[in-house]
PDB file of C-alpha atoms and ligand atoms in Angstrom:
ATOM      1  CA  MET A   1      15.614   9.222   9.126  1.00  0.00           C
ATOM      2  CA  ASN A   2      16.235   6.234  11.418  1.00  0.00           C
ATOM      3  CA  TYR A   3      14.299   2.965  11.586  1.00  0.00           C
ATOM      4  CA  GLU A   4      15.002  -0.313  13.072  1.00  0.00           C
ATOM      5  CA  ASN A   5      13.701  -2.444  10.270  1.00  0.00           C
ATOM      6  CA  LEU A   6      12.875  -0.191   7.360  1.00  0.00           C
ATOM      7  CA  LEU A   7      15.558   1.080   4.666  1.00  0.00           C
ATOM      8  CA  VAL A   8      14.430   4.485   2.968  1.00  0.00           C
ATOM      9  CA  GLU A   9      16.343   5.650   0.060  1.00  0.00           C
ATOM     10  CA  GLU A  10      15.097   8.894  -2.019  1.00  0.00           C
ATOM     11  CA  LYS A  11      15.569   8.973  -5.846  1.00  0.00           C
ATOM     12  CA  ASN A  12      14.457  11.824  -7.651  1.00  0.00           C
ATOM     13  CA  GLY A  13      11.427  12.508  -5.434  1.00  0.00           C
ATOM     14  CA  ILE A  14      10.007   8.903  -5.081  1.00  0.00           C
ATOM     15  CA  ALA A  15      10.719   7.397  -1.560  1.00  0.00           C
ATOM     16  CA  ILE A  16      11.769   3.874  -2.186  1.00  0.00           C
ATOM     17  CA  VAL A  17      11.047   1.943   1.540  1.00  0.00           C
ATOM     18  CA  THR A  18      12.385  -1.195   1.826  1.00  0.00           C
ATOM     19  CA  ILE A  19      11.323  -3.787   5.124  1.00  0.00           C
ATOM     20  CA  ASN A  20      14.087  -5.129   6.169  1.00  0.00           C
ATOM     21  CA  ARG A  21      14.307  -8.399   7.611  1.00  0.00           C
ATOM     22  CA  PRO A  22      15.217 -11.323   4.886  1.00  0.00           C
ATOM     23  CA  GLN A  23      16.336 -13.559   7.620  1.00  0.00           C
ATOM     24  CA  ALA A  24      12.356 -13.445   8.757  1.00  0.00           C
ATOM     25  CA  LEU A  25      11.156 -13.228   5.230  1.00  0.00           C
ATOM     26  CA  ASN A  26      10.315  -9.713   6.351  1.00  0.00           C
ATOM     27  CA  ALA A  27       7.701 -10.291   8.697  1.00  0.00           C
ATOM     28  CA  LEU A  28       5.913  -7.622  10.648  1.00  0.00           C
ATOM     29  CA  ASN A  29       7.131  -7.219  13.981  1.00  0.00           C
ATOM     30  CA  VAL A  30       5.922  -4.392  16.356  1.00  0.00           C
ATOM     31  CA  GLY A  31       9.600  -2.426  15.433  1.00  0.00           C
ATOM     32  CA  THR A  32       8.306  -2.149  11.762  1.00  0.00           C
ATOM     33  CA  PHE A  33       4.771  -0.922  12.289  1.00  0.00           C
ATOM     34  CA  SER A  34       6.431   1.426  14.366  1.00  0.00           C
ATOM     35  CA  ASP A  35       8.924   2.424  11.497  1.00  0.00           C
ATOM     36  CA  LEU A  36       5.716   2.655   9.089  1.00  0.00           C
ATOM     37  CA  LYS A  37       3.759   4.735  11.586  1.00  0.00           C
ATOM     38  CA  LYS A  38       7.143   7.269  12.260  1.00  0.00           C
ATOM     39  CA  PHE A  39       7.511   7.312   8.307  1.00  0.00           C
ATOM     40  CA  PHE A  40       3.905   7.211   6.770  1.00  0.00           C
ATOM     41  CA  GLY A  41       2.985   9.897   9.653  1.00  0.00           C
ATOM     42  CA  GLU A  42       5.999  11.781  10.287  1.00  0.00           C
ATOM     43  CA  ASP A  43       9.186  11.479   8.044  1.00  0.00           C
ATOM     44  CA  ALA A  44       7.310  11.384   4.470  1.00  0.00           C
ATOM     45  CA  LEU A  45       5.326  14.292   5.373  1.00  0.00           C
ATOM     46  CA  LYS A  46       8.658  16.204   5.549  1.00  0.00           C
ATOM     47  CA  ILE A  47      10.122  15.270   2.075  1.00  0.00           C
ATOM     48  CA  ALA A  48       9.955  18.012  -0.021  1.00  0.00           C
ATOM     49  CA  GLU A  49       8.501  17.549  -3.624  1.00  0.00           C
ATOM     50  CA  LEU A  50       7.613  14.164  -2.371  1.00  0.00           C
ATOM     51  CA  LYS A  51       6.216  12.368  -5.884  1.00  0.00           C
ATOM     52  CA  GLY A  52       5.183   9.438  -3.997  1.00  0.00           C
ATOM     53  CA  VAL A  53       6.424   6.103  -2.431  1.00  0.00           C
ATOM     54  CA  ILE A  54       7.198   2.084  -3.173  1.00  0.00           C
ATOM     55  CA  LEU A  55       7.050  -0.121  -0.588  1.00  0.00           C
ATOM     56  CA  THR A  56       9.179  -3.425  -1.010  1.00  0.00           C
ATOM     57  CA  GLY A  57      10.726  -6.209   0.958  1.00  0.00           C
ATOM     58  CA  ALA A  58      14.496  -7.393   0.994  1.00  0.00           C
ATOM     59  CA  GLY A  59      15.742 -10.275  -0.601  1.00  0.00           C
ATOM     60  CA  GLU A  60      14.481 -12.176  -3.609  1.00  0.00           C
ATOM     61  CA  LYS A  61      12.050 -14.187  -1.589  1.00  0.00           C
ATOM     62  CA  ALA A  62       9.387 -12.105   0.392  1.00  0.00           C
ATOM     63  CA  PHE A  63       7.665  -8.587   0.544  1.00  0.00           C
ATOM     64  CA  ALA A  64       6.103  -9.502   3.583  1.00  0.00           C
ATOM     65  CA  ALA A  65       5.363 -13.174   4.849  1.00  0.00           C
ATOM     66  CA  GLY A  66       2.828 -11.929   7.475  1.00  0.00           C
ATOM     67  CA  ALA A  67       2.932 -10.500  11.203  1.00  0.00           C
ATOM     68  CA  ASP A  68       6.081 -11.907  12.906  1.00  0.00           C
ATOM     69  CA  ILE A  69       4.798 -15.086  14.432  1.00  0.00           C
ATOM     70  CA  THR A  70       7.160 -15.228  17.471  1.00  0.00           C
ATOM     71  CA  GLU A  71       5.692 -12.405  18.929  1.00  0.00           C
ATOM     72  CA  PHE A  72       2.171 -13.905  18.340  1.00  0.00           C
ATOM     73  CA  MET A  73       2.981 -16.245  21.674  1.00  0.00           C
ATOM     74  CA  LYS A  74       2.394 -13.962  24.190  1.00  0.00           C
ATOM     75  CA  LEU A  75      -0.487 -12.375  22.620  1.00  0.00           C
ATOM     76  CA  ASP A  76      -4.204 -12.861  24.873  1.00  0.00           C
ATOM     77  CA  VAL A  77      -7.680 -11.532  23.874  1.00  0.00           C
ATOM     78  CA  ALA A  78      -6.802  -7.635  25.391  1.00  0.00           C
ATOM     79  CA  SER A  79      -3.605  -7.051  23.689  1.00  0.00           C
ATOM     80  CA  ALA A  80      -4.732  -9.056  20.089  1.00  0.00           C
ATOM     81  CA  SER A  81      -7.230  -6.726  19.843  1.00  0.00           C
ATOM     82  CA  GLN A  82      -4.668  -3.327  20.429  1.00  0.00           C
ATOM     83  CA  LEU A  83      -2.548  -5.263  18.008  1.00  0.00           C
ATOM     84  CA  SER A  84      -5.356  -5.208  15.649  1.00  0.00           C
ATOM     85  CA  LYS A  85      -6.504  -1.888  15.972  1.00  0.00           C
ATOM     86  CA  ARG A  86      -2.986  -0.399  16.463  1.00  0.00           C
ATOM     87  CA  GLY A  87      -2.072  -2.415  12.655  1.00  0.00           C
ATOM     88  CA  GLN A  88      -5.381  -1.093  11.138  1.00  0.00           C
ATOM     89  CA  ASP A  89      -4.707   2.260  12.369  1.00  0.00           C
ATOM     90  CA  ILE A  90      -1.128   2.199  10.392  1.00  0.00           C
ATOM     91  CA  PHE A  91      -2.326   0.681   7.049  1.00  0.00           C
ATOM     92  CA  LEU A  92      -5.066   3.194   7.331  1.00  0.00           C
ATOM     93  CA  LEU A  93      -2.337   5.871   7.124  1.00  0.00           C
ATOM     94  CA  ILE A  94      -0.860   4.362   4.155  1.00  0.00           C
ATOM     95  CA  GLU A  95      -4.241   4.243   2.675  1.00  0.00           C
ATOM     96  CA  ARG A  96      -4.935   7.670   3.317  1.00  0.00           C
ATOM     97  CA  PHE A  97      -1.538   8.985   2.673  1.00  0.00           C
ATOM     98  CA  ALA A  98      -2.097  12.259   0.119  1.00  0.00           C
ATOM     99  CA  LYS A  99       0.905  10.808  -2.617  1.00  0.00           C
ATOM    100  CA  PRO A 100       0.414   7.318  -3.980  1.00  0.00           C
ATOM    101  CA  VAL A 101       1.599   4.549  -2.477  1.00  0.00           C
ATOM    102  CA  ILE A 102       2.968   1.484  -4.702  1.00  0.00           C
ATOM    103  CA  ALA A 103       3.610  -2.104  -3.365  1.00  0.00           C
ATOM    104  CA  ALA A 104       6.084  -3.492  -5.246  1.00  0.00           C
ATOM    105  CA  VAL A 105       5.404  -7.040  -4.355  1.00  0.00           C
ATOM    106  CA  ASN A 106       8.702  -9.398  -5.032  1.00  0.00           C
ATOM    107  CA  GLY A 107       7.866 -12.576  -3.323  1.00  0.00           C
ATOM    108  CA  PHE A 108       5.694 -13.592  -0.791  1.00  0.00           C
ATOM    109  CA  ALA A 109       2.895 -11.172   0.469  1.00  0.00           C
ATOM    110  CA  LEU A 110       1.311 -13.392   3.164  1.00  0.00           C
ATOM    111  CA  GLY A 111      -1.117 -12.608   6.241  1.00  0.00           C
ATOM    112  CA  GLY A 112       0.175  -9.216   7.016  1.00  0.00           C
ATOM    113  CA  GLY A 113       2.444  -8.603   4.219  1.00  0.00           C
ATOM    114  CA  CYS A 114      -0.681  -9.039   2.196  1.00  0.00           C
ATOM    115  CA  GLU A 115      -2.918  -6.510   3.950  1.00  0.00           C
ATOM    116  CA  LEU A 116       0.106  -4.024   3.619  1.00  0.00           C
ATOM    117  CA  ALA A 117       0.170  -4.074   0.221  1.00  0.00           C
ATOM    118  CA  MET A 118      -3.446  -3.717  -0.184  1.00  0.00           C
ATOM    119  CA  ALA A 119      -3.279  -0.875   2.148  1.00  0.00           C
ATOM    120  CA  CYS A 120      -1.291   0.660  -0.883  1.00  0.00           C
ATOM    121  CA  HIS A 121      -3.211   2.301  -3.565  1.00  0.00           C
ATOM    122  CA  LEU A 122      -1.338  -0.006  -6.682  1.00  0.00           C
ATOM    123  CA  ARG A 123       0.044  -2.877  -6.421  1.00  0.00           C
ATOM    124  CA  ILE A 124       2.718  -4.336  -8.922  1.00  0.00           C
ATOM    125  CA  ALA A 125       3.594  -8.249  -8.206  1.00  0.00           C
ATOM    126  CA  GLY A 126       7.039  -9.570  -9.584  1.00  0.00           C
ATOM    127  CA  GLU A 127       6.201 -12.806 -11.514  1.00  0.00           C
ATOM    128  CA  ARG A 128       7.387 -15.040  -8.264  1.00  0.00           C
ATOM    129  CA  ALA A 129       5.153 -13.421  -6.097  1.00  0.00           C
ATOM    130  CA  LYS A 130       2.528 -14.943  -4.095  1.00  0.00           C
ATOM    131  CA  PHE A 131      -0.326 -13.425  -1.869  1.00  0.00           C
ATOM    132  CA  GLY A 132      -2.783 -15.093   0.743  1.00  0.00           C
ATOM    133  CA  GLN A 133      -4.002 -15.018   4.129  1.00  0.00           C
ATOM    134  CA  PRO A 134      -2.804 -18.163   5.809  1.00  0.00           C
ATOM    135  CA  GLU A 135      -4.123 -16.780   9.356  1.00  0.00           C
ATOM    136  CA  VAL A 136      -6.875 -19.421   9.560  1.00  0.00           C
ATOM    137  CA  ASN A 137      -3.408 -22.316   9.546  1.00  0.00           C
ATOM    138  CA  LEU A 138      -2.590 -20.690  12.523  1.00  0.00           C
ATOM    139  CA  GLY A 139      -6.158 -20.542  14.418  1.00  0.00           C
ATOM    140  CA  ILE A 140      -6.247 -16.875  14.033  1.00  0.00           C
ATOM    141  CA  ILE A 141      -8.301 -14.505  11.462  1.00  0.00           C
ATOM    142  CA  PRO A 142      -6.591 -11.479   9.381  1.00  0.00           C
ATOM    143  CA  GLY A 143      -5.859  -8.406  11.864  1.00  0.00           C
ATOM    144  CA  TYR A 144      -4.752  -5.614   9.772  1.00  0.00           C
ATOM    145  CA  GLY A 145      -7.968  -5.122   7.275  1.00  0.00           C
ATOM    146  CA  GLY A 146      -7.391  -8.440   5.522  1.00  0.00           C
ATOM    147  CA  SER A 147     -11.219  -9.763   5.991  1.00  0.00           C
ATOM    148  CA  GLN A 148     -12.079  -6.154   4.671  1.00  0.00           C
ATOM    149  CA  ARG A 149     -10.095  -5.064   2.001  1.00  0.00           C
ATOM    150  CA  LEU A 150      -9.265  -8.679   0.551  1.00  0.00           C
ATOM    151  CA  ILE A 151     -13.211  -8.605  -0.710  1.00  0.00           C
ATOM    152  CA  GLN A 152     -13.204  -5.246  -2.086  1.00  0.00           C
ATOM    153  CA  TYR A 153     -10.674  -6.139  -4.529  1.00  0.00           C
ATOM    154  CA  ILE A 154     -11.501  -9.818  -5.289  1.00  0.00           C
ATOM    155  CA  GLY A 155     -15.267  -9.755  -4.047  1.00  0.00           C
ATOM    156  CA  LYS A 156     -16.598 -11.962  -1.624  1.00  0.00           C
ATOM    157  CA  THR A 157     -16.645 -15.041  -3.503  1.00  0.00           C
ATOM    158  CA  LYS A 158     -12.959 -15.620  -3.920  1.00  0.00           C
ATOM    159  CA  ALA A 159     -12.122 -13.875  -0.604  1.00  0.00           C
ATOM    160  CA  LEU A 160     -14.019 -16.356   1.027  1.00  0.00           C
ATOM    161  CA  GLU A 161     -12.456 -19.154  -0.596  1.00  0.00           C
ATOM    162  CA  LEU A 162      -8.635 -17.661   0.104  1.00  0.00           C
ATOM    163  CA  LEU A 163      -9.675 -16.952   3.907  1.00  0.00           C
ATOM    164  CA  LEU A 164     -11.445 -20.435   4.419  1.00  0.00           C
ATOM    165  CA  THR A 165      -8.783 -22.364   2.743  1.00  0.00           C
ATOM    166  CA  ALA A 166      -5.188 -20.008   3.363  1.00  0.00           C
ATOM    167  CA  ASP A 167      -4.524 -20.685  -0.521  1.00  0.00           C
ATOM    168  CA  MET A 168      -1.859 -18.357  -1.987  1.00  0.00           C
ATOM    169  CA  LEU A 169      -2.577 -16.634  -5.239  1.00  0.00           C
ATOM    170  CA  ASN A 170       0.355 -16.566  -7.852  1.00  0.00           C
ATOM    171  CA  ALA A 171       0.625 -13.530  -9.491  1.00  0.00           C
ATOM    172  CA  GLU A 172      -1.416 -14.191 -12.819  1.00  0.00           C
ATOM    173  CA  ASP A 173      -4.414 -15.351 -10.985  1.00  0.00           C
ATOM    174  CA  ALA A 174      -3.397 -11.964  -8.504  1.00  0.00           C
ATOM    175  CA  LEU A 175      -3.731 -10.035 -12.200  1.00  0.00           C
ATOM    176  CA  ARG A 176      -6.832 -11.679 -13.281  1.00  0.00           C
ATOM    177  CA  LEU A 177      -8.845 -11.304 -10.065  1.00  0.00           C
ATOM    178  CA  GLY A 178      -7.730  -7.287  -9.563  1.00  0.00           C
ATOM    179  CA  LEU A 179      -6.163  -8.072  -6.689  1.00  0.00           C
ATOM    180  CA  VAL A 180      -2.743  -6.246  -8.350  1.00  0.00           C
ATOM    181  CA  ASN A 181      -2.274  -3.719 -11.322  1.00  0.00           C
ATOM    182  CA  HIS A 182       0.942  -5.339 -13.190  1.00  0.00           C
ATOM    183  CA  VAL A 183       2.442  -8.455 -13.612  1.00  0.00           C
ATOM    184  CA  VAL A 184       6.410  -7.711 -14.355  1.00  0.00           C
ATOM    185  CA  PRO A 185       9.624  -9.972 -14.463  1.00  0.00           C
ATOM    186  CA  ALA A 186      11.515 -10.568 -11.084  1.00  0.00           C
ATOM    187  CA  GLY A 187      13.124  -7.602 -10.279  1.00  0.00           C
ATOM    188  CA  GLU A 188      11.497  -5.030 -12.128  1.00  0.00           C
ATOM    189  CA  GLU A 189       8.776  -4.329  -9.491  1.00  0.00           C
ATOM    190  CA  VAL A 190      10.284  -1.537  -8.562  1.00  0.00           C
ATOM    191  CA  ALA A 191      11.000  -0.002 -11.952  1.00  0.00           C
ATOM    192  CA  LYS A 192       7.443  -0.640 -12.884  1.00  0.00           C
ATOM    193  CA  ALA A 193       6.323   1.286  -9.856  1.00  0.00           C
ATOM    194  CA  THR A 194       8.534   4.336 -10.525  1.00  0.00           C
ATOM    195  CA  GLU A 195       7.394   4.931 -14.117  1.00  0.00           C
ATOM    196  CA  ILE A 196       3.901   5.115 -12.741  1.00  0.00           C
ATOM    197  CA  LEU A 197       4.748   7.514 -10.276  1.00  0.00           C
ATOM    198  CA  GLU A 198       6.884   9.190 -12.509  1.00  0.00           C
ATOM    199  CA  LYS A 199       3.763   9.625 -14.643  1.00  0.00           C
ATOM    200  CA  ILE A 200       1.341  10.199 -11.626  1.00  0.00           C
ATOM    201  CA  ALA A 201       3.598  12.848 -10.950  1.00  0.00           C
ATOM    202  CA  THR A 202       3.098  14.921 -14.212  1.00  0.00           C
ATOM    203  CA  LYS A 203      -0.703  15.210 -13.216  1.00  0.00           C
ATOM    204  CA  GLY A 204      -2.113  17.967 -10.756  1.00  0.00           C
ATOM    205  CA  PRO A 205      -1.110  17.131  -7.248  1.00  0.00           C
ATOM    206  CA  VAL A 206      -3.677  18.586  -5.799  1.00  0.00           C
ATOM    207  CA  ALA A 207      -6.104  16.673  -8.102  1.00  0.00           C
ATOM    208  CA  VAL A 208      -4.059  12.954  -7.407  1.00  0.00           C
ATOM    209  CA  GLN A 209      -4.609  13.616  -3.582  1.00  0.00           C
ATOM    210  CA  LEU A 210      -8.388  14.286  -4.070  1.00  0.00           C
ATOM    211  CA  VAL A 211      -9.157  11.641  -6.308  1.00  0.00           C
ATOM    212  CA  ILE A 212      -7.133   9.272  -3.062  1.00  0.00           C
ATOM    213  CA  GLU A 213      -9.588  10.507  -0.747  1.00  0.00           C
ATOM    214  CA  ALA A 214     -12.836  10.690  -2.870  1.00  0.00           C
ATOM    215  CA  VAL A 215     -12.083   6.834  -3.987  1.00  0.00           C
ATOM    216  CA  ASN A 216     -11.179   6.108  -0.050  1.00  0.00           C
ATOM    217  CA  ALA A 217     -14.388   7.492   0.914  1.00  0.00           C
ATOM    218  CA  TYR A 218     -16.550   5.026  -1.073  1.00  0.00           C
ATOM    219  CA  PHE A 219     -14.532   2.369   1.192  1.00  0.00           C
ATOM    220  CA  THR A 220     -15.235   4.491   4.574  1.00  0.00           C
ATOM    221  CA  PRO A 221     -18.348   3.738   6.617  1.00  0.00           C
ATOM    222  CA  GLY A 222     -20.241   6.540   7.692  1.00  0.00           C
ATOM    223  CA  GLU A 223     -18.593   8.772   4.641  1.00  0.00           C
ATOM    224  CA  LEU A 224     -21.303   9.614   1.452  1.00  0.00           C
ATOM    225  CA  GLY A 225     -18.835   9.254  -1.503  1.00  0.00           C
ATOM    226  CA  PHE A 226     -20.918  11.298  -3.936  1.00  0.00           C
ATOM    227  CA  ALA A 227     -20.836  14.020  -1.453  1.00  0.00           C
ATOM    228  CA  LYS A 228     -17.416  13.594  -1.027  1.00  0.00           C
ATOM    229  CA  GLU A 229     -16.880  14.093  -4.685  1.00  0.00           C
ATOM    230  CA  VAL A 230     -19.257  17.226  -5.063  1.00  0.00           C
ATOM    231  CA  SER A 231     -16.538  18.964  -2.441  1.00  0.00           C
ATOM    232  CA  ALA A 232     -13.712  17.637  -3.865  1.00  0.00           C
ATOM    233  CA  PHE A 233     -14.746  18.578  -7.035  1.00  0.00           C
ATOM    234  CA  GLY A 234     -15.411  22.377  -6.090  1.00  0.00           C
ATOM    235  CA  LYS A 235     -12.302  22.202  -4.055  1.00  0.00           C
ATOM    236  CA  ALA A 236      -9.798  21.222  -7.190  1.00  0.00           C
ATOM    237  CA  ALA A 237     -11.725  23.860  -9.047  1.00  0.00           C
ATOM    238  CA  GLY A 238     -10.379  26.181  -6.936  1.00  0.00           C
ATOM    239  CA  THR A 239      -6.859  25.459  -7.160  1.00  0.00           C
ATOM    240  CA  GLU A 240      -4.010  27.520  -9.568  1.00  0.00           C
ATOM    241  CA  ASP A 241      -3.509  23.887 -10.536  1.00  0.00           C
ATOM    242  CA  PHE A 242      -6.894  23.886 -12.203  1.00  0.00           C
ATOM    243  CA  LYS A 243      -6.556  26.977 -14.192  1.00  0.00           C
ATOM    244  CA  GLU A 244      -2.923  25.690 -15.248  1.00  0.00           C
ATOM    245  CA  GLY A 245      -4.492  22.587 -16.408  1.00  0.00           C
ATOM    246  CA  ALA A 246      -7.573  23.541 -18.497  1.00  0.00           C
ATOM    247  CA  ALA A 247      -5.148  26.806 -19.995  1.00  0.00           C
ATOM    248  CA  ALA A 248      -2.717  24.513 -20.730  1.00  0.00           C
ATOM    249  CA  PHE A 249      -5.004  22.073 -23.011  1.00  0.00           C
ATOM    250  CA  LEU A 250      -6.533  25.029 -24.433  1.00  0.00           C
ATOM    251  CA  GLU A 251      -3.068  26.441 -25.220  1.00  0.00           C
ATOM    252  CA  LYS A 252      -2.112  22.846 -26.840  1.00  0.00           C
ATOM    253  CA  ARG A 253       0.553  22.853 -24.230  1.00  0.00           C
ATOM    254  CA  LYS A 254       1.581  20.634 -21.599  1.00  0.00           C
ATOM    255  CA  ALA A 255       0.522  22.150 -18.222  1.00  0.00           C
ATOM    256  CA  ASN A 256       3.395  23.047 -15.644  1.00  0.00           C
ATOM    257  CA  PHE A 257       1.399  22.112 -12.383  1.00  0.00           C
ATOM    258  CA  SER A 258       2.510  24.178  -8.569  1.00  0.00           C
ATOM    259  CA  GLY A 259       0.384  21.879  -6.485  1.00  0.00           C
ATOM    260  CA  LYS A 260      -1.195  25.201  -5.250  1.00  0.00           C
TER     261      LYS A 260
HETATM  262  N1  COA B   1       6.660 -14.582  11.047  1.00  0.00           N
HETATM  263  C1  COA B   1       8.084 -14.982  11.889  1.00  0.00           C
HETATM  264  N2  COA B   1       9.134 -15.507  10.919  1.00  0.00           N
HETATM  265  C2  COA B   1       8.475 -16.066   9.941  1.00  0.00           C
HETATM  266  C3  COA B   1       7.471 -15.839   9.571  1.00  0.00           C
HETATM  267  C4  COA B   1       6.586 -15.191  10.121  1.00  0.00           C
HETATM  268  N3  COA B   1       5.201 -14.948   9.754  1.00  0.00           N
HETATM  269  N4  COA B   1       7.638 -16.229   7.956  1.00  0.00           N
HETATM  270  C5  COA B   1       8.980 -17.097   7.983  1.00  0.00           C
HETATM  271  N5  COA B   1       9.273 -16.636   9.009  1.00  0.00           N
HETATM  272  C6  COA B   1      10.742 -17.098   8.682  1.00  0.00           C
HETATM  273  C7  COA B   1      11.077 -18.514   9.285  1.00  0.00           C
HETATM  274  O1  COA B   1      10.597 -18.831  10.468  1.00  0.00           O
HETATM  275  C8  COA B   1      12.203 -18.982   9.080  1.00  0.00           C
HETATM  276  O2  COA B   1      12.820 -18.311   9.956  1.00  0.00           O
HETATM  277  P1  COA B   1      14.158 -19.390  10.613  1.00  0.00           P
HETATM  278  O3  COA B   1      15.196 -19.476   9.278  1.00  0.00           O
HETATM  279  O4  COA B   1      14.821 -18.987  11.631  1.00  0.00           O
HETATM  280  O5  COA B   1      13.655 -20.882  10.961  1.00  0.00           O
HETATM  281  C9  COA B   1      12.772 -17.901   7.981  1.00  0.00           C
HETATM  282  O6  COA B   1      11.646 -16.713   7.953  1.00  0.00           O
HETATM  283  C10 COA B   1      12.368 -18.478   6.461  1.00  0.00           C
HETATM  284  O7  COA B   1      11.096 -19.163   6.388  1.00  0.00           O
HETATM  285  P2  COA B   1      10.990 -20.524   5.954  1.00  0.00           P
HETATM  286  O8  COA B   1       9.295 -21.131   6.646  1.00  0.00           O
HETATM  287  O9  COA B   1      12.048 -21.577   6.119  1.00  0.00           O
HETATM  288  O10 COA B   1      11.037 -20.796   4.270  1.00  0.00           O
HETATM  289  P3  COA B   1      10.011 -21.242   3.233  1.00  0.00           P
HETATM  290  O11 COA B   1      10.665 -21.113   1.800  1.00  0.00           O
HETATM  291  O12 COA B   1      10.162 -22.652   3.419  1.00  0.00           O
HETATM  292  O13 COA B   1       8.449 -20.720   3.608  1.00  0.00           O
HETATM  293  C11 COA B   1       6.540 -19.410   3.469  1.00  0.00           C
HETATM  294  C12 COA B   1       8.198 -19.794   2.901  1.00  0.00           C
HETATM  295  C13 COA B   1       6.156 -18.441   3.557  1.00  0.00           C
HETATM  296  C14 COA B   1       5.678 -20.621   3.251  1.00  0.00           C
HETATM  297  C15 COA B   1       6.713 -19.877   5.406  1.00  0.00           C
HETATM  298  O14 COA B   1       7.668 -19.076   5.809  1.00  0.00           O
HETATM  299  C16 COA B   1       5.791 -19.371   5.862  1.00  0.00           C
HETATM  300  O15 COA B   1       4.336 -20.305   6.047  1.00  0.00           O
HETATM  301  N6  COA B   1       5.417 -18.600   6.571  1.00  0.00           N
HETATM  302  C17 COA B   1       4.069 -17.875   7.336  1.00  0.00           C
HETATM  303  C18 COA B   1       3.099 -17.484   6.767  1.00  0.00           C
HETATM  304  C19 COA B   1       2.275 -16.940   7.628  1.00  0.00           C
HETATM  305  O16 COA B   1       1.336 -17.882   8.359  1.00  0.00           O
HETATM  306  N7  COA B   1       2.023 -15.440   7.704  1.00  0.00           N
HETATM  307  C20 COA B   1       0.492 -14.917   8.263  1.00  0.00           C
HETATM  308  C21 COA B   1       0.900 -14.643   9.499  1.00  0.00           C
HETATM  309  S1  COA B   1      -0.241 -14.544  10.445  1.00  0.00           S
END
């Protein structure tokens, strides 16, 4: 797995993906988007027995400080729309990834960095993490789903305030508002994310995937979430995992899931 701007390390079935442009606070340039597309769209699917993915940023200062502003100067209406659509599509790959993806937010998660963290299924913030959508400072708006997902997580009232003022949220406020799942001491973000992925890995893998699909359906225009739940429930009931899980409960033993 070779990437321009990502480091990928696999440890005990968990892929740790690090955005590696610390000199630019891990700003998401076109090359980094291509890397994310290659990882989530191709390479991650080939990792045998993958439990999940942790996304983080290199260095101690940033998860990702946004889209790469140096690439903005050449944008026009058509190319900006294309950039936005491509970014949204790549972040959807993450949101729809069959295994849990956790953002380990070790510093600034601004603009595209906040949008990337929000596309992940769960977010762990280090105590020095900062979140925000400061695009209006540049006279532009979020383009990778930020105007939509921020509302999903923290509600319209607070989302509009952050989007309009470009204010940042610290880790504790992000926790209080429901943007992140946990706040941990700086440097312990990946360890906490690993602990959570290890816990999820003890559950039925097909059920885990179906939970992700059913929850995503709630937020997908045109999809009927309750209908999706009915079909996913039926699908889960047809798995060997369900028979094993139910039998293990009745036999008072730990389930041994096969993922089938
Ligand atoms: N795109 C490109 N480069 C970026 C960047 C971005 N989004 N964010 C930071 N960088 C670069 C800086 O230009 C600087 O490069 P240099 O050393 O070559 O001058 C380097 O990363 C360090 O950033 P700096 O601004 O010096 O750090 P700081 O601690 O003073 O400030 C931030 C940190 C995050 C507050 C500040 O970098 C910032 O506001 N970044 C832009 C955030 C943003 O608007 N994101 C949304 C983009 S749509």
